[in-house]
Short mmCIF file of C-alpha atoms in Angstrom, two decimals:
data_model
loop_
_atom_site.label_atom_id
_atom_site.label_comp_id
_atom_site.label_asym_id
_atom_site.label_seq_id
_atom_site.Cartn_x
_atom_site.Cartn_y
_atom_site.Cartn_z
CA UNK A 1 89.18 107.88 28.79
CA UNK A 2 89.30 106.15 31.89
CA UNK A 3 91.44 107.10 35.04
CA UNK A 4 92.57 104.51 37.59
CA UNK A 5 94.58 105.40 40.40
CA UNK A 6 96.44 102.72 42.67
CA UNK A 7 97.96 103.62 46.11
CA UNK A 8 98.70 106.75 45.40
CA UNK A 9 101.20 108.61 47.78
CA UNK A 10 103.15 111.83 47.88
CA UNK A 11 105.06 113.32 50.73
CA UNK A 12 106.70 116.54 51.55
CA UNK A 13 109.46 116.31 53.78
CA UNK A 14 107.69 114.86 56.93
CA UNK A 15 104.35 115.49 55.79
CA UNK A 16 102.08 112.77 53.72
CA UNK A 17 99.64 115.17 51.54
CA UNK A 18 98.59 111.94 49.69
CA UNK A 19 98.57 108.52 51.77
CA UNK A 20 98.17 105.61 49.51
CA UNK A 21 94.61 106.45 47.98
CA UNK A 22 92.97 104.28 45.22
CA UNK A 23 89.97 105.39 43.10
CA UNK A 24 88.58 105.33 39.07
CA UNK A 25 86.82 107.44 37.40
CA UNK A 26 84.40 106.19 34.30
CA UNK A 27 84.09 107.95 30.74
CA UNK A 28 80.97 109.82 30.92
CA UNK A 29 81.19 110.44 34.77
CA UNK A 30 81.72 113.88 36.82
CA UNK A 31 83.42 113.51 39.74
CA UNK A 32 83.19 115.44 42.63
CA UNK A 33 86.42 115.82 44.95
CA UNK A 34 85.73 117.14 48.31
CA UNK A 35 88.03 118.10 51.57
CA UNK A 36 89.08 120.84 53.55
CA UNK A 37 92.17 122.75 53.23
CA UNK A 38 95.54 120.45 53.16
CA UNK A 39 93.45 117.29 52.31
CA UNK A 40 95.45 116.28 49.26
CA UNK A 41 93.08 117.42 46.36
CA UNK A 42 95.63 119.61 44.50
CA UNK A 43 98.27 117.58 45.06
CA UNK A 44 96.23 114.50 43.68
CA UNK A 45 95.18 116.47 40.47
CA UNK A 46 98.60 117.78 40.11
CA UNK A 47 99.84 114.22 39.82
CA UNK A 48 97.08 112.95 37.69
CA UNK A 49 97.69 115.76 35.29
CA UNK A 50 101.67 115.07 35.43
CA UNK A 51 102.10 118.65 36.85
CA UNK A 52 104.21 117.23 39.24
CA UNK A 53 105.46 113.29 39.69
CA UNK A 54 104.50 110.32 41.25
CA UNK A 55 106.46 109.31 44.33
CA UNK A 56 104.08 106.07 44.85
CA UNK A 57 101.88 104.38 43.62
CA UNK A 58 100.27 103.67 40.05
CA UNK A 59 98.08 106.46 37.25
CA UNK A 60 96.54 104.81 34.65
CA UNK A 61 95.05 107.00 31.99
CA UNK A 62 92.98 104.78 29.22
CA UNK A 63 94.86 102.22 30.35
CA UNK A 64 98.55 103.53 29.79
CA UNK A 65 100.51 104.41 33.28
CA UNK A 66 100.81 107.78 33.59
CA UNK A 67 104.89 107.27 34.53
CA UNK A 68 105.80 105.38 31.24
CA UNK A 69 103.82 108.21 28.45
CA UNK A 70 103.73 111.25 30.33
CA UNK A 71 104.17 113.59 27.82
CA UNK A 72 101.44 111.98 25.40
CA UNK A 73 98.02 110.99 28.27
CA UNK A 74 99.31 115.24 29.04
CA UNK A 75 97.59 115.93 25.16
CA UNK A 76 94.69 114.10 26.30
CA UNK A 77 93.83 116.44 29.46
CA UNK A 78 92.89 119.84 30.14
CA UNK A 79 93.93 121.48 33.53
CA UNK A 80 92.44 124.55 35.15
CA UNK A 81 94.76 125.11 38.10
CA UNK A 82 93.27 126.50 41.64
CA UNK A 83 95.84 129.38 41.07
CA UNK A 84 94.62 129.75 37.37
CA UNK A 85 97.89 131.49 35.92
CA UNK A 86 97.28 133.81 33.03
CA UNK A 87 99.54 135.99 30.88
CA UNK A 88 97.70 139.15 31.83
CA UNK A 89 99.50 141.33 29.05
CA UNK A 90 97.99 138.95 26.68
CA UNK A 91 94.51 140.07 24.98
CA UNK A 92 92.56 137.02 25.45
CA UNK A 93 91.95 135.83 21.66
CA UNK A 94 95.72 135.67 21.68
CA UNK A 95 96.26 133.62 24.78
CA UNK A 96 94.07 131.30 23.71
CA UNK A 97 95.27 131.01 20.50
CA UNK A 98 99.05 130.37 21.95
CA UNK A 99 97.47 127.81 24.37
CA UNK A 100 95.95 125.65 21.50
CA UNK A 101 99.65 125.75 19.39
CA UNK A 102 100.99 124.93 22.74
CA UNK A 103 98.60 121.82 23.43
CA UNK A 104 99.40 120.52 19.36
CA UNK A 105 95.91 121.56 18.27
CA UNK A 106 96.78 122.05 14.16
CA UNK A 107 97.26 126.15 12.91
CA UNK A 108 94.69 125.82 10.47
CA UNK A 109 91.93 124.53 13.14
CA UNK A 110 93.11 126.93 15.67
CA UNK A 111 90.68 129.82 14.52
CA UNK A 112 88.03 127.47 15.11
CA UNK A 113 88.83 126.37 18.43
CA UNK A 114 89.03 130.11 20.33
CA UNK A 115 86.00 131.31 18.92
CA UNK A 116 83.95 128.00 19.70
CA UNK A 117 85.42 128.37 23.15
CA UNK A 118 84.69 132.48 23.27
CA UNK A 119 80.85 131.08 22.66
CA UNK A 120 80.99 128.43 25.21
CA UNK A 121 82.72 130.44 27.72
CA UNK A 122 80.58 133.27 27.08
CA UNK A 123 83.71 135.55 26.64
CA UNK A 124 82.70 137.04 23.62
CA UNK A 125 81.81 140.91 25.10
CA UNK A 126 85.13 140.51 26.61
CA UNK A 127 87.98 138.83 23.68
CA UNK A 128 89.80 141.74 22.83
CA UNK A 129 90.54 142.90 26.26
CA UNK A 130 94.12 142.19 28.02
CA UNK A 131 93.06 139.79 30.14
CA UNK A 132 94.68 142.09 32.84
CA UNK A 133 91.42 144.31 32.59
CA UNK A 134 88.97 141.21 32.90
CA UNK A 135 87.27 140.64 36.40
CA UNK A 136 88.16 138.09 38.05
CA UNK A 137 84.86 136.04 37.14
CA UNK A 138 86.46 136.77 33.85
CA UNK A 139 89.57 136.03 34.39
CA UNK A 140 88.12 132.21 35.57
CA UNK A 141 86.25 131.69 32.35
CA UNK A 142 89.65 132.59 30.50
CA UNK A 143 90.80 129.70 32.39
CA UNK A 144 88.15 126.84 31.55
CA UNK A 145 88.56 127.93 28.38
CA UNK A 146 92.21 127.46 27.87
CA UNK A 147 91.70 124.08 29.89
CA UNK A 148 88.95 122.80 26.92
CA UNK A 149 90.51 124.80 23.58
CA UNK A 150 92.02 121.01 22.51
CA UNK A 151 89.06 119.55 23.05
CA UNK A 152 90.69 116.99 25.77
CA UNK A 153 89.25 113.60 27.16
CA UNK A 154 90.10 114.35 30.47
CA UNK A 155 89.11 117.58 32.36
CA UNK A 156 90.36 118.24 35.85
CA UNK A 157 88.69 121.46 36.98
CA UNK A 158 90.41 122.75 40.43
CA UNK A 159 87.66 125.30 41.88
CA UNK A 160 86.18 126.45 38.61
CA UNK A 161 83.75 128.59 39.55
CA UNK A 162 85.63 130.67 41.78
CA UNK A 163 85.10 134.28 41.52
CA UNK A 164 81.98 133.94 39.45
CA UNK A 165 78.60 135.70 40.05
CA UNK A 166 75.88 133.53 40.65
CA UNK A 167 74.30 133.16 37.04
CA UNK A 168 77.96 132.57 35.63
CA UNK A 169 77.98 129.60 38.40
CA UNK A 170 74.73 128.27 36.85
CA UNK A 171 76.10 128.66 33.51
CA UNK A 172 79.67 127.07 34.40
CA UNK A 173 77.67 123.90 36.18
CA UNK A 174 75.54 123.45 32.89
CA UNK A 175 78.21 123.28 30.86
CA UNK A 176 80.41 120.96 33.41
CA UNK A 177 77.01 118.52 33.04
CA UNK A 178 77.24 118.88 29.54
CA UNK A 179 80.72 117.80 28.88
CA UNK A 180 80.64 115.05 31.42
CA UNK A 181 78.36 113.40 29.30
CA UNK A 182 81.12 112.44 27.09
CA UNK A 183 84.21 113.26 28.70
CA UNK A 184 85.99 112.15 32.34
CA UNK A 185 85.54 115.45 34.47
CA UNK A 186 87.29 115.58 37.73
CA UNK A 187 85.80 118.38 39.61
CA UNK A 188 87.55 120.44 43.03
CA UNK A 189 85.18 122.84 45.30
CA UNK A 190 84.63 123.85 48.33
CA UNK A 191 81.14 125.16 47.31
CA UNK A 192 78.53 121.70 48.82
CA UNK A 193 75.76 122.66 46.73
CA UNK A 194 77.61 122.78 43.11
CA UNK A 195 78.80 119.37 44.05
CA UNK A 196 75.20 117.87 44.23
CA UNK A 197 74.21 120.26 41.12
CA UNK A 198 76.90 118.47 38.79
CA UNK A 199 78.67 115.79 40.01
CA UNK A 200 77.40 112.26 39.41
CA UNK A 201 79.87 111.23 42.53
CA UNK A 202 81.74 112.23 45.25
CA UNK A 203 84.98 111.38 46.66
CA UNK A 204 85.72 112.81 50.04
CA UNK A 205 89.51 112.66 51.25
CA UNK A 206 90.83 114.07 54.49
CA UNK A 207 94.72 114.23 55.81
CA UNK A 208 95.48 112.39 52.69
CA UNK A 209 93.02 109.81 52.65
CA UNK A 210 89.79 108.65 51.06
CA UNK A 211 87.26 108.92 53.53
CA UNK A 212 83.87 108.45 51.52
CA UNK A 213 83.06 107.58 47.93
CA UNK A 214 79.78 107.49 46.38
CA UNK A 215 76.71 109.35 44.92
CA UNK A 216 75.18 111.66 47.11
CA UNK A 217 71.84 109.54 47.58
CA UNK A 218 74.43 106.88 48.77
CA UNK A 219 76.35 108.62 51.29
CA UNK A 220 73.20 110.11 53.08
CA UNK A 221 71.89 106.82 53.19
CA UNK A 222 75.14 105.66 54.90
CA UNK A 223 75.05 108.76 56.67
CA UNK A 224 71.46 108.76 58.43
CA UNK A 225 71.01 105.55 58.99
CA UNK A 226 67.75 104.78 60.26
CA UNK A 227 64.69 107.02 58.60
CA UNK A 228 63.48 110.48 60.22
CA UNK A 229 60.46 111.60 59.35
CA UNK A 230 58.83 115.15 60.16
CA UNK A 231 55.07 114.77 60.81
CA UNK A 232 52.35 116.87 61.55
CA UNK A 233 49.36 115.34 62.69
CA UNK A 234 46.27 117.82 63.52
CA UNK A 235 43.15 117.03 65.64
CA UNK A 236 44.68 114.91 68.20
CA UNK A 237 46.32 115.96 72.02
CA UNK A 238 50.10 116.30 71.52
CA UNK A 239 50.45 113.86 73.83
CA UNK A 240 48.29 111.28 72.99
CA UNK A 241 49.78 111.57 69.34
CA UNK A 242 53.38 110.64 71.01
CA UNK A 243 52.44 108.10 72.72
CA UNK A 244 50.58 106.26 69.84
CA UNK A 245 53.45 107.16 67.39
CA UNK A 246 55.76 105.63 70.15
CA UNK A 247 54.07 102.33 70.13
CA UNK A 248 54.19 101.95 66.22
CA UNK A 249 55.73 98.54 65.90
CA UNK A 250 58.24 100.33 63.25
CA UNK A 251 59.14 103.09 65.28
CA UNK A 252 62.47 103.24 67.63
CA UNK A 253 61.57 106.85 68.69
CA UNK A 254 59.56 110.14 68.72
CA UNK A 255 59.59 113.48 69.62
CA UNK A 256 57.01 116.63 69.77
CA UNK A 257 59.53 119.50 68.17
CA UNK A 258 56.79 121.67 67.88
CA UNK A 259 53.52 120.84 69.93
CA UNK A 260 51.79 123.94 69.17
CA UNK A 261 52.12 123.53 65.45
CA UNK A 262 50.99 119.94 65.71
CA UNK A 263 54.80 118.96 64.61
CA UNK A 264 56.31 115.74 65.34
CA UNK A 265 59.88 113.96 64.34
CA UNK A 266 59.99 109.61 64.39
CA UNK A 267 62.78 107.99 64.06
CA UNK A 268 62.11 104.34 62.42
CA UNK A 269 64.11 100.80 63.22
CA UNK A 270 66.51 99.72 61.09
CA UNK A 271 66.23 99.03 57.89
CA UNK A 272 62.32 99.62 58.82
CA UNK A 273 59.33 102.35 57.20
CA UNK A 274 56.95 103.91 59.49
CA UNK A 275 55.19 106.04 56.70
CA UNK A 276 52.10 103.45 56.06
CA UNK A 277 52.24 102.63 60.25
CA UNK A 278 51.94 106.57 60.59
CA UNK A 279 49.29 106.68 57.89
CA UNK A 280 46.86 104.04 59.40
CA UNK A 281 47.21 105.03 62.85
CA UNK A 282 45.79 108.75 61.58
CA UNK A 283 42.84 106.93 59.85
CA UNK A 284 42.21 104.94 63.04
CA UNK A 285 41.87 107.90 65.07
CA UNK A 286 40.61 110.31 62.38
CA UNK A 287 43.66 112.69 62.92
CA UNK A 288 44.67 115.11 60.07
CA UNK A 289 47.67 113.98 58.49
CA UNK A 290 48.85 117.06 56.99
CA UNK A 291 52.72 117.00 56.45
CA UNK A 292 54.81 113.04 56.28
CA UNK A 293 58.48 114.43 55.17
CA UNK A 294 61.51 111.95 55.52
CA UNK A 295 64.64 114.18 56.49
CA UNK A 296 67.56 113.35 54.69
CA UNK A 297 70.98 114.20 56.26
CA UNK A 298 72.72 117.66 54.56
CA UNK A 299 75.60 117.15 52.71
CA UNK A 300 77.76 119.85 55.07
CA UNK A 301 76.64 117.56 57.82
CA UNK A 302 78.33 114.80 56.08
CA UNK A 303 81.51 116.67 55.17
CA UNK A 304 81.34 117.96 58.53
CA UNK A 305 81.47 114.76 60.37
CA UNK A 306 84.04 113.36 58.24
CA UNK A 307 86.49 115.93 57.86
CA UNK A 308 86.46 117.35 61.34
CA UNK A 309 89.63 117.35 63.28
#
């Protein structure tokens, strides 16, 4: 199912924590949802989920608004909360169990539905504990697992892989990849690296507002501009090498970064390559090309320069 949100806002008192934001997410897609603490992602997942209500604006979930059938488009979602709230006295075959009667799932399929998400989860060491004595890696899988145990069009994961050890994390990602494949996933974290890992795209919102949307190949492009290239270029004096890279009819600028290690960094024009330019020019001279790397702008440097106060 398809989500399309329309000038979405929500205020607290004199605060905006959502400021008229617009955005869709396709079938099939994994969305990543980036910003820094007080942004507006909670609250915006809250709202799509019909946690809490819309003050402005429009949610459209396969096409229905969210404000006229909000207790229906809720069967059609699974929720895992940043909080995650669990009934800790609960052993965790049990919870699950209640949370599938509670999201409507039929009592003769129910059965079926916590041990398939025991196995998926990887919980199964673990399913007749209270959830009380889980970890809290644990604890977090007993939450994605709740969130999936209807088998729901619509997943909005709020930092799922907090508290998990790293192989848990690579597990957790795999299986986020595999369920976006048919399903809308809506994905929180703080974590820059699991975002690249699993999301097909990322939405970036700061004080309330959208400040980047697209894949990551997309906003490093829009990021970085002109091409950088790292070079290093053997046989030739350092400073003969800059000045030939320098008068590349490509090239806007170049440095030395390392002159004892042969390294160089070229900056082309716009919209301009200075990889075959840097090629020849070796060949002319007989230099050793022996490293051409184009330097793509991080990820945290995007975030960075978007979200900073």
């Amino acid at each position: 199912m398809d989500i399309q949100i329309e000038k979405l806002t929500k205020t607290y008192g004199p605060q905006t924590a959502v400021n008229d934001i617009s955005f869709e997410v396709k079938t099939g897609e994994v969305l990543g949802f980036l910003g820094p603490n007080g942004a507006g992602k909670s609250t915006t997942m809250k709202m799509i989920t019909g946690y809490i209500g819309i003050e402005k604006g429009d949610i459209r979930i396969g096409g229905k608004r969210m404000a006229d059938d909000t207790d229906n488009l809720k069967r059609h979602i699974g929720y895992l909360p940043e909080n995650n709230p669990l009934y800790l006295d609960m052993p965790v075959m049990d919870y699950l169990a209640f949370c599938a009667a509670l999201q409507g799932v039929s009592k003769d399929l129910i059965p079926k539905r916590v041990r398939k998400m025991i196995g998926v989860c990887g919980l199964n060491r673990e399913k007749h504990k209270k959830i009380g004595e889980l970890s809290k890696g644990y604890r977090q899988r007993v939450g994605l697992a709740q969130a999936m145990i209807h088998d729901p069009e619509i997943l909005v994961l709020d930092e799922p892989t907090t508290g998990l050890d790293p192989n848990q994390i690579i597990e957790i990602r795999k299986l986020i990849r595999d369920l976006g494949k048919e399903k809308t996933v809506i994905l929180s974290t703080h974590i820059l690296p699991e975002v690249e890992a699993t999301c097909d795209r990322i939405l970036i919102i700061n004080r309330g507002k959208i400040v980047a949307n697209g894949t990551p190949e997309t906003l490093r492009k829009q990021a970085q501009g002109n091409e950088v290239l790292k070079l290093c270029i053997e046989d030739g004096d350092t400073d003969t090498v800059l000045k030939s890279l320098k008068a590349l009819d490509t090239v806007q600028g170049a440095t030395a970064i390392q002159p004892d290690q042969h390294l160089f960094e070229v900056q082309s024009k716009a919209e301009q390559s200075s990889k075959r330019a840097v090629f020849d020019l070796c060949v002319k001279h007989k230099w050793v090309l022996t490293e051409l790397t184009p330097l793509e702008t991080k990820l945290e440097d995007i975030f960075r320069n978007l979200t900073v106060n």
